[in-house]
XYZ file of C-alpha atoms in Angstrom:
451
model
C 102.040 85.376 91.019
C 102.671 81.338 90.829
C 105.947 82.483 89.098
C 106.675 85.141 91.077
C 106.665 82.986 94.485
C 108.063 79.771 92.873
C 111.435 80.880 94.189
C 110.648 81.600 97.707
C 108.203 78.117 98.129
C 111.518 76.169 99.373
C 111.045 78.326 102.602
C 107.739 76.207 103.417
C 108.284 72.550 102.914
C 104.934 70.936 104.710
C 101.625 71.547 104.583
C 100.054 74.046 102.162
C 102.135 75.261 99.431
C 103.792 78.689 100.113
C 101.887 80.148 96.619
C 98.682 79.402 97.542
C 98.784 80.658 101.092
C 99.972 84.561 99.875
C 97.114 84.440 97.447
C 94.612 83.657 99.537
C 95.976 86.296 102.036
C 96.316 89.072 99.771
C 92.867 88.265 98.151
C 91.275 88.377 101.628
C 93.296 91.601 102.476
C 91.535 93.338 99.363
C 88.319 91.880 100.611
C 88.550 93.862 103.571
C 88.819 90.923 105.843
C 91.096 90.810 108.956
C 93.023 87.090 109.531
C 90.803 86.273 111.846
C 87.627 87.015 110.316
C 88.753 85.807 106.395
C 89.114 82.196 108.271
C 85.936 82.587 110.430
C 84.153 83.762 107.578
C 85.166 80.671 105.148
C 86.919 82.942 102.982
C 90.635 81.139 103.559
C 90.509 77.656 103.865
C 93.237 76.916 105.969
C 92.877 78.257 110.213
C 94.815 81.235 112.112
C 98.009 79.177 113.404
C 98.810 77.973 109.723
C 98.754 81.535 108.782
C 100.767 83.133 111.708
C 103.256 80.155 111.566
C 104.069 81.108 107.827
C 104.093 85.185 108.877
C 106.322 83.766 111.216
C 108.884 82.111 109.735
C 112.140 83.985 109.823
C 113.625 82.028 106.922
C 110.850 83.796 104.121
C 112.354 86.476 102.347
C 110.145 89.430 102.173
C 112.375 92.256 101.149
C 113.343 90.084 97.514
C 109.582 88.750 97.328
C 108.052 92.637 97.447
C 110.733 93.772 95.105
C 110.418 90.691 92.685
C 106.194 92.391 92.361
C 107.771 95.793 91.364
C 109.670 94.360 89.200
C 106.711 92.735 87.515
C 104.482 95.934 87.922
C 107.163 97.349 85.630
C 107.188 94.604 82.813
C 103.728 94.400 82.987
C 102.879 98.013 82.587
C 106.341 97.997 79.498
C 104.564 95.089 77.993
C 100.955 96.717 77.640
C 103.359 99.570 76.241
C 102.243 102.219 78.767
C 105.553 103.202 79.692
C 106.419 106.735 78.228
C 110.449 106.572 78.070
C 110.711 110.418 77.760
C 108.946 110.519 81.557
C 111.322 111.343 84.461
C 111.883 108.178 86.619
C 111.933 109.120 90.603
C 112.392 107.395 94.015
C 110.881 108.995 96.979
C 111.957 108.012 100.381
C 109.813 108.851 103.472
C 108.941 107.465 106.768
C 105.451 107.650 108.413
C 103.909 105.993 112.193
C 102.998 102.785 113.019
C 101.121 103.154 115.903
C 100.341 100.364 118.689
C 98.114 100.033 121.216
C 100.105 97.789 123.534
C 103.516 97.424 124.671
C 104.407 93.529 124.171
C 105.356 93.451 120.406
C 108.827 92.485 119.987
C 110.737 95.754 118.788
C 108.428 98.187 119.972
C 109.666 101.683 120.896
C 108.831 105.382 122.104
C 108.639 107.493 118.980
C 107.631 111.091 118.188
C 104.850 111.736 115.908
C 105.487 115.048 114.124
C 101.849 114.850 112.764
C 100.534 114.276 116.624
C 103.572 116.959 118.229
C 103.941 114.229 120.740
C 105.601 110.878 121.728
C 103.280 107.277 120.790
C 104.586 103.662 121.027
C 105.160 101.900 118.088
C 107.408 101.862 114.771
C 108.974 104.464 112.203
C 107.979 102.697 108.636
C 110.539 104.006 106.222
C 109.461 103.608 102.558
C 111.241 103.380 99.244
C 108.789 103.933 96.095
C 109.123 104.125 92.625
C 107.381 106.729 89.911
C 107.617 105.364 86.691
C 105.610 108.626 85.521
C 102.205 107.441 86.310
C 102.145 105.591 89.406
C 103.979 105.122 92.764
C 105.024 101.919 93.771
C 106.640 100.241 96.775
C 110.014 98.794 96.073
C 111.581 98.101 100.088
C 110.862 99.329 103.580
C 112.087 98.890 106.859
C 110.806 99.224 110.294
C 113.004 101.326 112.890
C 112.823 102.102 116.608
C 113.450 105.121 118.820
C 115.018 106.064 122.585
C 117.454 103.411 122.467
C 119.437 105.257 125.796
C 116.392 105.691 127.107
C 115.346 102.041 127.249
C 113.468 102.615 124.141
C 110.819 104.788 126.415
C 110.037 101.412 128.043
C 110.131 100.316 131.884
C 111.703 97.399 132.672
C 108.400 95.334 133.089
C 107.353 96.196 129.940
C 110.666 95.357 128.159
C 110.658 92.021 129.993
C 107.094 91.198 128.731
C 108.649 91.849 125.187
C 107.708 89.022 122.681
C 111.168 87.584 122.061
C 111.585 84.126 120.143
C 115.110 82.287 119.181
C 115.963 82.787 115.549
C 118.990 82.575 113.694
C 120.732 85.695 113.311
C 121.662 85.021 109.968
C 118.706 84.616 108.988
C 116.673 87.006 106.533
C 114.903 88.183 109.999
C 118.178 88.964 111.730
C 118.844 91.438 108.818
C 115.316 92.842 109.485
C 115.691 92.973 113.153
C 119.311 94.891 113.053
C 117.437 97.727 111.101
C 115.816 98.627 113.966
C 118.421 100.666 115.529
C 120.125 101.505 112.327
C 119.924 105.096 111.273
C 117.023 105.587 108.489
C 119.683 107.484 106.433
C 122.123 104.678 106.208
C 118.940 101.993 105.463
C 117.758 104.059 103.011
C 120.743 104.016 100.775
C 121.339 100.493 101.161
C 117.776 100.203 99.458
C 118.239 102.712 97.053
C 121.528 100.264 96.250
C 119.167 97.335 95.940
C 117.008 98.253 93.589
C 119.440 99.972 91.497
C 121.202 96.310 91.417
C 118.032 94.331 90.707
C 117.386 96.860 87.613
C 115.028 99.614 89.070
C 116.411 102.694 87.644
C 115.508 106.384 88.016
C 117.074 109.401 87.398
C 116.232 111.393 90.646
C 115.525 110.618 94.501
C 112.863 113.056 96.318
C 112.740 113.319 99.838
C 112.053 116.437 102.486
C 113.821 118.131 104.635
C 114.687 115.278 107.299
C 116.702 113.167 104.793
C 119.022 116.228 102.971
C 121.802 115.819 104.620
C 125.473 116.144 103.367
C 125.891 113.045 103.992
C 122.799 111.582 102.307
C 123.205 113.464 99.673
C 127.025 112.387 99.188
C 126.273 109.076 99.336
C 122.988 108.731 97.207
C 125.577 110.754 94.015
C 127.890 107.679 94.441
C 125.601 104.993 93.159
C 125.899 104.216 89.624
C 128.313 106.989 88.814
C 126.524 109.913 89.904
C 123.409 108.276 88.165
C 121.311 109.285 90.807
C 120.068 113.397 91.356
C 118.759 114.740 94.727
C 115.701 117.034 94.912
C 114.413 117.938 98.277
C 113.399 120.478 100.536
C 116.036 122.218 103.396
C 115.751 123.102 106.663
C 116.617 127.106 106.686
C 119.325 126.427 109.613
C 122.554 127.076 110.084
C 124.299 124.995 107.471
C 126.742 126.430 105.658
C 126.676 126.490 101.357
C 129.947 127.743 99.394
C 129.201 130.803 97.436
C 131.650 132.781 95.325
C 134.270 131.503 97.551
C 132.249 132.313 100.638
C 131.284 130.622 103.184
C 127.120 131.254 103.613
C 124.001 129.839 105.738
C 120.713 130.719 104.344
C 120.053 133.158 106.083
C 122.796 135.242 104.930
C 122.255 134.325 101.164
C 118.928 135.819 101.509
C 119.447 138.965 102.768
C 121.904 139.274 100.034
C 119.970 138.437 97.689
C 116.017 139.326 98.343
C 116.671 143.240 97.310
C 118.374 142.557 94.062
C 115.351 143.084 91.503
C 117.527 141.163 88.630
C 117.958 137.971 90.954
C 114.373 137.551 92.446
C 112.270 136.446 89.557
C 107.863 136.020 89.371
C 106.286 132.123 89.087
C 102.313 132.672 88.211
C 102.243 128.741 88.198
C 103.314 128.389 91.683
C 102.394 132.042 92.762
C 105.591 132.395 94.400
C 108.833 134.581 94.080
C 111.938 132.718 93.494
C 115.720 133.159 93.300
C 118.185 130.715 92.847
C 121.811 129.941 93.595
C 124.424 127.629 92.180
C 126.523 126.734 95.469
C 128.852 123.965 97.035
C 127.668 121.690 99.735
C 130.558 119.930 101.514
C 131.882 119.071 98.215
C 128.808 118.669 96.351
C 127.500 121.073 93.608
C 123.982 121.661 94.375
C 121.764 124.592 92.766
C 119.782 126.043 95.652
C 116.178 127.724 95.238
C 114.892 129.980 97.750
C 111.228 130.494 97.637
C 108.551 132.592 99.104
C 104.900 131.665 98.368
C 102.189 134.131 98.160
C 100.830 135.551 101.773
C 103.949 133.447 103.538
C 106.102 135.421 106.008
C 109.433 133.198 105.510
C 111.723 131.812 102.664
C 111.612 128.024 101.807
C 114.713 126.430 100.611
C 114.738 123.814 97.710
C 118.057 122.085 97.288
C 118.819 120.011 93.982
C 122.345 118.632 92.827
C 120.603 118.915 89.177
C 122.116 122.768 88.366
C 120.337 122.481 84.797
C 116.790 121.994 86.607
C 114.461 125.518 86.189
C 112.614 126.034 89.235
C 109.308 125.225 87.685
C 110.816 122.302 86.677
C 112.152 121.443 90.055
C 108.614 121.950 91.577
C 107.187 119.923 89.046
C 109.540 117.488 90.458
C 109.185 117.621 94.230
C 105.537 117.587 94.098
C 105.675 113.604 92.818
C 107.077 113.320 96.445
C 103.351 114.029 97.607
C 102.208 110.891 95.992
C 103.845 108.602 98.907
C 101.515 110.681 101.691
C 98.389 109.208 99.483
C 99.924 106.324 99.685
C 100.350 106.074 103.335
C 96.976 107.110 104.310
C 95.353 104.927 101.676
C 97.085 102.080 102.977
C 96.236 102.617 106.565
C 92.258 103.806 105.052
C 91.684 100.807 103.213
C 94.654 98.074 103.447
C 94.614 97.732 107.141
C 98.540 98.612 107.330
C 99.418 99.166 110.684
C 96.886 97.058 112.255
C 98.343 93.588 112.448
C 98.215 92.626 116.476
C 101.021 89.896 115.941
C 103.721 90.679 118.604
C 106.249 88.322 116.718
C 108.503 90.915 114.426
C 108.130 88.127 112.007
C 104.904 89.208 111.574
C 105.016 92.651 111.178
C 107.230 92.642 108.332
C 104.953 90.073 106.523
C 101.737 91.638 107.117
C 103.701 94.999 105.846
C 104.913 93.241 102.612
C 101.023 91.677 102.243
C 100.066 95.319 102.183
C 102.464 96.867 99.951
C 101.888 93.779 97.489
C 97.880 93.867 97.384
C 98.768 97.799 96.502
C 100.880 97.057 94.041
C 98.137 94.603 92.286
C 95.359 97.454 92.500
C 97.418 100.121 91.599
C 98.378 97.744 88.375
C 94.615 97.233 88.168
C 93.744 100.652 88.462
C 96.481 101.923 85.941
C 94.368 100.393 83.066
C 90.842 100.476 84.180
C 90.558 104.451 84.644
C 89.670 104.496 88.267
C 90.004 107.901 89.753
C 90.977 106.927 93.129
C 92.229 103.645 95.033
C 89.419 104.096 97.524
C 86.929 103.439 94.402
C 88.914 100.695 93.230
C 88.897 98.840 96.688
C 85.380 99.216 97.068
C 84.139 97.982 93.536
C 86.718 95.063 94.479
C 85.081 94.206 97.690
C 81.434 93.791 97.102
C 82.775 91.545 93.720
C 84.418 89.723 95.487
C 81.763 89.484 98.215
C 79.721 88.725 95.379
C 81.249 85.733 94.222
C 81.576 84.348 98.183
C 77.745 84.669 98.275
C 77.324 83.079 94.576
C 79.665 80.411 96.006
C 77.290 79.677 98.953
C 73.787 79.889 96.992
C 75.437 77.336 95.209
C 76.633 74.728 97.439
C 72.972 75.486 98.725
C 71.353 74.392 95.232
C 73.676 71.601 94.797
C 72.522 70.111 98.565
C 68.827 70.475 97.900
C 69.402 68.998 94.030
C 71.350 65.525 96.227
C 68.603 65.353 98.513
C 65.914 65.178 96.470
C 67.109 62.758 93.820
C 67.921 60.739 96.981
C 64.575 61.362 98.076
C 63.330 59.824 94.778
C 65.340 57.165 94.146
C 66.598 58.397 90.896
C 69.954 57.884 89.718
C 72.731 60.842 90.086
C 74.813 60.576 87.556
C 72.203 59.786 84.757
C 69.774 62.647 85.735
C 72.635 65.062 85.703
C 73.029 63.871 82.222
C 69.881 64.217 80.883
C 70.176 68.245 82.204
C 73.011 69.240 81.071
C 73.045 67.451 77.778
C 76.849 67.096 78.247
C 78.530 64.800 79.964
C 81.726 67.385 80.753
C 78.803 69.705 82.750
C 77.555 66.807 84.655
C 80.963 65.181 85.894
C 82.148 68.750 86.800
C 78.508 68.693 88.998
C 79.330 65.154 90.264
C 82.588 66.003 91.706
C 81.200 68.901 93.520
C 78.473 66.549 95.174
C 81.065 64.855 95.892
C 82.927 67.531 97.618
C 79.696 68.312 99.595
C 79.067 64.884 100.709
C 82.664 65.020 101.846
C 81.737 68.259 103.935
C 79.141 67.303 105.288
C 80.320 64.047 106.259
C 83.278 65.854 107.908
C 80.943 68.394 110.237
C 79.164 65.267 111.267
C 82.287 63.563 112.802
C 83.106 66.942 114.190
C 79.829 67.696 115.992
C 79.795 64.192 117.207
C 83.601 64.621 118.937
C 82.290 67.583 120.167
């Protein structure tokens, strides 16, 4: 991690060191522990305000430090030689709520929940991931906002009691900031673009029905040279495909279709009938297949600009796309995302990034350890490291009562310490932390007394 951060430590040039701080902060996170209560607990060493003022700072560069860890989850995992080079490589793209309870953090908006059927304040998280063929990793996000002719679904009071601090809009959080009314489409091919650039490659990008678009789907088969394949689902609307020279909504293809007993074909796998049609999509060659599962009423479209893919092949595919749902709810389950109350923007986007990191590290973690699920893995991490914080304490505890009485006796320190440990290594490594306690203690003296 110390190598990782070394680039981005120029951003913080007083006080603690930048390194230190983010471990600390993501160690507390998988602890379980809140800002607030990691610092009132002892478990960071360093108070609130130096924490928020480093969240803060609009000149740290989150996006490159959470893609320089997926980076590293990838050479780790290629040098333990876990990486299967035959596997299909995927990014899935997907957007989920983050929901506030009050109306004063900067950015805030009206949005509609689709899980809820109704309209909440907060953000629209969109998420870029990586499969590698074993696990799902975040690679870039972005955090967008709704009703903008509205007034964002905010009265004028409220909007006025916005947080709003002067920043540079040049700065890494004016890029952040200008997302917010950018259209998820747009921001999601501009990080598909990143990561392609910083050497995160896959062969296909999964998304659902929101994000196939022409024009998403145009502009995700330019990068790299066409390097990049679509597979989705599609909204049965009124969109027109070009078949045999004809132009066709869905509708339409299916009744055309459905009745033919060569086209409509059996899948016991997904217990489902299936037919499938090589089309054009404003340009585009796409291979569409039209499904109906078993007991459903309606036809489900799958779209892929991959005409070789089989449908069980296809499904295979799409159902990778399900691992970013477990991530979202595991994240908001165990890695408190969502639940930063810092109304400074700033903040958002680094508690976000803390999140996605500490899941990158236990996903890494879990990858070779055989844990079945992340909630097992965060729990087994918790009470260790709980664990060790009470070890910590009991001994600080021994070390007082070990001062005291040789103090009590009149017997010298250093030389009894000696005689114990039978190495004088052991007892200068116990000398300097009597020292340390002396020092503390010293220290809540002078503070009680001011107080």
């Amino acid at each position: 991690m110390g190598q990782l951060l070394k680039p981005f430590s120029t951003s913080k040039k007083q006080g603690y060191p930048l390194i230190g701080m983010l471990v600390a902060m993501i160690l507390s996170r998988m602890g379980g522990f809140s800002v607030h209560s990691a610092q009132k607990t002892g478990y960071i060493g360093f108070d609130d305000n130096t924490v928020y003022r480093l969240m803060n700072n609009p000149l740290v560069d989150w996006r490159s430090v959470l893609m320089s860890f997926a980076r590293q989850f990838i050479r780790c995992v290629i040098r333990k030689g876990d990486l299967d080079s035959k596997s299909i490589k995927c990014f899935v793209l997907d957007d989920t709520d983050i929901e506030k309870s009050g109306r004063t953090f900067e950015g805030i908006s009206k949005i509609y929940s689709h899980k809820e059927h109704g309209f909440l304040f907060g953000f629209k998280l969109l998420l870029l991931c990586f499969w590698d063929g074993k696990s799902l990793i975040p690679c870039d996000f972005s955090f967008h906002r709704e009703n903008k002719k509205n007034g964002y679904g905010l009265d004028k009071n409220s909007q006025d009691r916005q947080f709003a601090g002067k920043r540079d809009v040049e700065s890494h959080f004016g890029e952040r900031h200008g997302e917010l009314d950018e259209d998820k489409l747009s921001v999601g091919v501009k990080m598909l673009k990143q990561c392609v650039k910083r050497a995160i490659t896959a062969s296909y990008v999964l998304m659902d029905s929101w994000f196939v678009t022409d024009g998403m789907i145009r502009e995700i088969r330019k990068i790299g040279k066409g390097m990049l394949h679509v597979v989705g689902m599609c909204k049965m609307d009124k969109r027109r495909f070009e078949v045999d020279g004809k132009e066709l909504n869905s509708k339409a293809i299916v009744r055309i279709n459905e009745s033919r007993s060569n086209k409509v074909h059996s899948c016991h796998k997904y217990k489902s009938r299936y037919f499938s049609v090589v089309a054009n999509y404003k340009g585009t060659p796409v291979k569409l297949f039209y499904v109906k599962y078993k007991n459903a009423t309606s036809w489900a479209l799958l779209l892929t600009t991959d005409t070789s893919l089989t449908f069980v092949k296809a499904m295979e595919l799409y159902q990778i796309r399900w691992g970013i749902e477990v991530l979202f709810k595991e994240c908001k389950q165990y890695l408190r995302l969502g639940k930063s109350q810092n109304t400074d923007f700033c903040g958002q986007v680094a508690d976000t990034t803390l999140v996605m990191i500490t899941y990158t590290i236990l996903s890494l973690y879990k990858r070779f350890q055989a844990y079945e699920t992340l909630g097992a893995l965060f729990r087994d991490t918790r009470e260790e490291m709980l664990e060790k914080t009470l070890c910590e304490r009991i001994e600080l505890v021994i070390l007082k009562i070990l001062r005291d009485l040789l103090e009590l006796l009149c017997i010298d320190i250093e030389r009894t310490l000696y005689k114990l440990t039978s190495s004088e290594k052991t007892s200068q490594e116990i000398l300097v932390l009597l020292n340390a306690v002396n020092h503390l203690d010293s220290c809540n003296v002078k503070s009680n007394k001011a107080s």
